[in-house]
Backbone as CSV, one residue per row, in Angstrom:
resi,resn,N_x,N_y,N_z,CA_x,CA_y,CA_z,C_x,C_y,C_z
1,MET,36.256,-74.584,80.779,34.935,-74.343,80.197,35.094,-73.610,78.858
2,THR,34.300,-74.014,77.896,34.341,-73.401,76.571,33.593,-72.070,76.597
3,LYS,34.166,-71.074,75.967,33.585,-69.737,75.965,32.305,-69.677,75.151
4,ARG,31.281,-69.045,75.738,30.029,-68.813,75.033,30.132,-67.514,74.234
5,VAL,29.563,-67.550,73.036,29.487,-66.382,72.181,28.069,-66.269,71.651
6,CYS,27.797,-65.204,70.933,26.468,-64.975,70.350,26.633,-64.818,68.851
7,VAL,25.737,-65.449,68.111,25.660,-65.208,66.669,24.342,-64.475,66.429
8,HIS,24.435,-63.335,65.731,23.270,-62.496,65.441,23.096,-62.523,63.929
9,GLY,21.921,-62.956,63.463,21.746,-63.139,62.041,20.423,-62.652,61.501
10,VAL,20.385,-62.495,60.184,19.174,-62.120,59.456,19.011,-63.107,58.309
11,VAL,17.825,-63.686,58.225,17.501,-64.702,57.223,16.549,-64.085,56.200
12,SER,16.881,-64.205,54.922,15.990,-63.693,53.879,15.530,-64.848,52.994
13,GLY,14.437,-64.597,52.294,13.816,-65.589,51.451,12.352,-65.720,51.840
14,ARG,11.766,-66.882,51.568,10.381,-67.131,52.006,10.454,-67.697,53.416
15,VAL,10.456,-66.800,54.401,10.657,-67.204,55.787,9.595,-66.657,56.735
16,GLN,8.589,-65.998,56.205,7.476,-65.546,57.043,6.202,-66.219,56.566
17,GLY,5.346,-66.583,57.529,4.096,-67.243,57.199,4.257,-68.715,56.872
18,VAL,5.407,-69.295,57.216,5.677,-70.698,56.902,6.162,-71.482,58.130
19,GLY,5.941,-70.928,59.334,6.369,-71.614,60.555,7.863,-71.547,60.813
20,PHE,8.514,-70.538,60.226,9.971,-70.478,60.315,10.453,-70.129,61.726
21,ARG,9.782,-69.200,62.400,10.214,-68.860,63.774,10.102,-70.055,64.688
22,ALA,9.020,-70.827,64.576,8.857,-72.029,65.395,9.946,-73.039,65.052
23,PHE,10.286,-73.146,63.787,11.365,-74.030,63.350,12.697,-73.608,63.981
24,VAL,12.984,-72.316,63.985,14.233,-71.816,64.576,14.243,-72.114,66.067
25,ARG,13.122,-71.938,66.723,13.068,-72.238,68.168,13.326,-73.708,68.436
26,ARG,12.681,-74.602,67.686,12.920,-76.040,67.849,14.375,-76.398,67.572
27,THR,14.928,-75.780,66.548,16.332,-76.027,66.207,17.234,-75.564,67.339
28,ALA,16.932,-74.409,67.936,17.718,-73.909,69.070,17.656,-74.899,70.231
29,GLU,16.481,-75.429,70.495,16.335,-76.423,71.576,17.153,-77.669,71.279
30,GLU,17.134,-78.124,70.027,17.912,-79.305,69.634,19.416,-79.084,69.828
31,PHE,19.877,-77.865,69.546,21.295,-77.557,69.659,21.677,-77.079,71.064
32,GLY,20.676,-76.858,71.903,20.948,-76.414,73.278,21.440,-74.985,73.380
33,VAL,20.944,-74.122,72.489,21.359,-72.724,72.523,20.216,-71.857,73.040
34,SER,20.563,-70.706,73.562,19.581,-69.746,74.041,19.554,-68.556,73.101
35,GLY,18.546,-67.683,73.252,18.472,-66.488,72.420,17.059,-66.101,72.086
36,TRP,16.858,-65.627,70.854,15.540,-65.178,70.405,15.456,-65.191,68.874
37,VAL,14.229,-65.131,68.390,13.959,-65.040,66.956,12.728,-64.152,66.766
38,LYS,12.717,-63.348,65.690,11.565,-62.476,65.424,11.440,-62.191,63.939
39,ASN,10.221,-61.856,63.526,9.978,-61.384,62.169,10.309,-59.906,62.090
40,ASN,10.863,-59.489,60.958,11.083,-58.068,60.694,10.061,-57.593,59.681
41,TYR,9.779,-56.302,59.685,8.778,-55.732,58.779,9.146,-55.889,57.313
42,ASN,10.411,-56.036,57.004,10.834,-56.140,55.599,10.775,-57.561,55.055
43,GLY,10.194,-58.500,55.824,10.022,-59.869,55.357,11.144,-60.814,55.759
44,THR,12.167,-60.296,56.427,13.252,-61.151,56.915,12.930,-61.658,58.308
45,VAL,13.710,-62.636,58.751,13.620,-63.127,60.124,14.987,-62.885,60.767
46,GLU,14.969,-62.351,61.971,16.197,-62.028,62.692,16.323,-62.936,63.904
47,PHE,17.536,-63.317,64.237,17.757,-64.164,65.407,19.064,-63.802,66.098
48,ALA,19.136,-64.168,67.354,20.378,-64.133,68.114,20.422,-65.429,68.903
49,ALA,21.542,-66.110,68.839,21.675,-67.386,69.542,23.001,-67.424,70.280
50,GLU,22.989,-68.003,71.486,24.180,-68.064,72.306,24.557,-69.496,72.618
51,GLY,25.840,-69.774,72.546,26.375,-71.087,72.833,27.849,-71.082,72.477
52,THR,28.422,-72.249,72.336,29.823,-72.299,71.891,29.874,-72.063,70.391
53,ARG,30.980,-71.567,69.923,31.137,-71.270,68.492,30.888,-72.522,67.639
54,GLU,31.405,-73.657,68.083,31.228,-74.914,67.354,29.750,-75.275,67.205
55,VAL,28.997,-75.187,68.299,27.571,-75.505,68.284,26.825,-74.507,67.414
56,LEU,27.191,-73.243,67.501,26.491,-72.207,66.744,26.713,-72.344,65.241
57,PHE,27.874,-72.823,64.817,28.064,-73.086,63.388,27.048,-74.119,62.894
58,GLY,26.817,-75.179,63.674,25.813,-76.182,63.321,24.414,-75.608,63.311
59,PHE,24.118,-74.758,64.302,22.810,-74.117,64.382,22.558,-73.257,63.141
60,VAL,23.528,-72.443,62.759,23.371,-71.576,61.580,23.180,-72.409,60.313
61,GLU,23.892,-73.502,60.200,23.729,-74.369,59.020,22.322,-74.953,58.970
62,ALA,21.770,-75.337,60.124,20.406,-75.857,60.163,19.412,-74.762,59.787
63,VAL,19.618,-73.544,60.273,18.747,-72.424,59.907,18.854,-72.174,58.409
64,ARG,20.035,-72.278,57.865,20.248,-72.058,56.415,19.460,-73.082,55.587
65,ARG,19.354,-74.310,56.072,18.566,-75.326,55.357,17.072,-75.051,55.452
66,GLY,16.629,-74.473,56.575,15.225,-74.110,56.762,14.322,-75.315,56.990
67,ASN,13.034,-75.034,57.091,12.054,-76.108,57.201,11.473,-76.396,55.827
68,ARG,10.599,-77.382,55.755,10.129,-77.821,54.423,9.236,-76.803,53.723
69,PHE,8.714,-75.834,54.461,7.836,-74.836,53.853,8.574,-73.559,53.466
70,SER,9.779,-73.391,53.953,10.522,-72.163,53.690,11.429,-72.315,52.474
71,ASN,11.955,-71.188,52.033,12.957,-71.159,50.981,13.974,-70.097,51.387
72,VAL,14.997,-70.516,52.118,16.007,-69.587,52.618,16.926,-69.209,51.471
73,GLN,17.043,-67.903,51.231,17.942,-67.410,50.193,19.305,-67.047,50.761
74,SER,19.329,-66.480,51.971,20.599,-66.130,52.583,20.471,-66.018,54.085
75,VAL,21.589,-66.248,54.766,21.705,-66.015,56.196,22.968,-65.188,56.395
76,GLU,22.785,-63.938,56.764,23.919,-63.071,57.066,24.047,-62.991,58.566
77,PHE,25.275,-63.150,59.087,25.434,-63.138,60.538,26.777,-62.558,60.964
78,ASP,26.781,-62.112,62.205,27.979,-61.575,62.854,28.112,-62.211,64.229
79,TRP,29.327,-62.235,64.730,29.605,-62.736,66.073,29.564,-61.584,67.059
80,GLU,28.964,-61.820,68.225,28.862,-60.808,69.264,29.204,-61.438,70.611
81,VAL,29.264,-60.598,71.617,29.507,-61.054,72.978,28.197,-61.639,73.523
82,ALA,28.276,-62.775,74.184,27.086,-63.413,74.750,26.572,-62.617,75.951
83,SER,25.262,-62.599,76.114,24.636,-61.922,77.252,24.269,-62.915,78.341
84,ASN,24.562,-64.178,78.104,24.250,-65.268,79.052,22.755,-65.454,79.272
85,LYS,21.999,-65.259,78.220,20.561,-65.549,78.228,20.377,-67.055,78.422
86,THR,19.322,-67.459,79.100,19.138,-68.883,79.417,17.969,-69.527,78.690
87,THR,17.153,-68.756,77.992,15.999,-69.308,77.275,16.104,-68.942,75.804
88,PHE,15.252,-69.557,74.980,15.147,-69.148,73.579,13.712,-68.724,73.352
89,ASP,13.509,-67.451,72.978,12.176,-66.885,72.884,11.823,-66.517,71.461
90,VAL,10.528,-66.662,71.139,9.978,-66.154,69.894,9.383,-64.796,70.222
91,LEU,9.949,-63.751,69.635,9.489,-62.393,69.883,8.439,-62.004,68.853
92,ARG,7.553,-61.163,69.253,6.466,-60.709,68.380,6.680,-59.275,67.977
């Protein structure tokens, strides 16, 4: 079995008020990863996603491209230990 890991990231740019959290959730479902996404008070969007490292690289690249209404300037991320979460949630 391939080891699950977690990628924890912060996305900056025009990523609030443009359906970005819903986009990240749909993208997570497409890639089959679990985790969460939320808006931060400073205008960034934060996420944590769990899956295999290979799948998560693809997930991060999709987040970096964003949806048609967003303008992603950067995605900073770190690797963490997976918590074995089974769903992907939009946090408020």
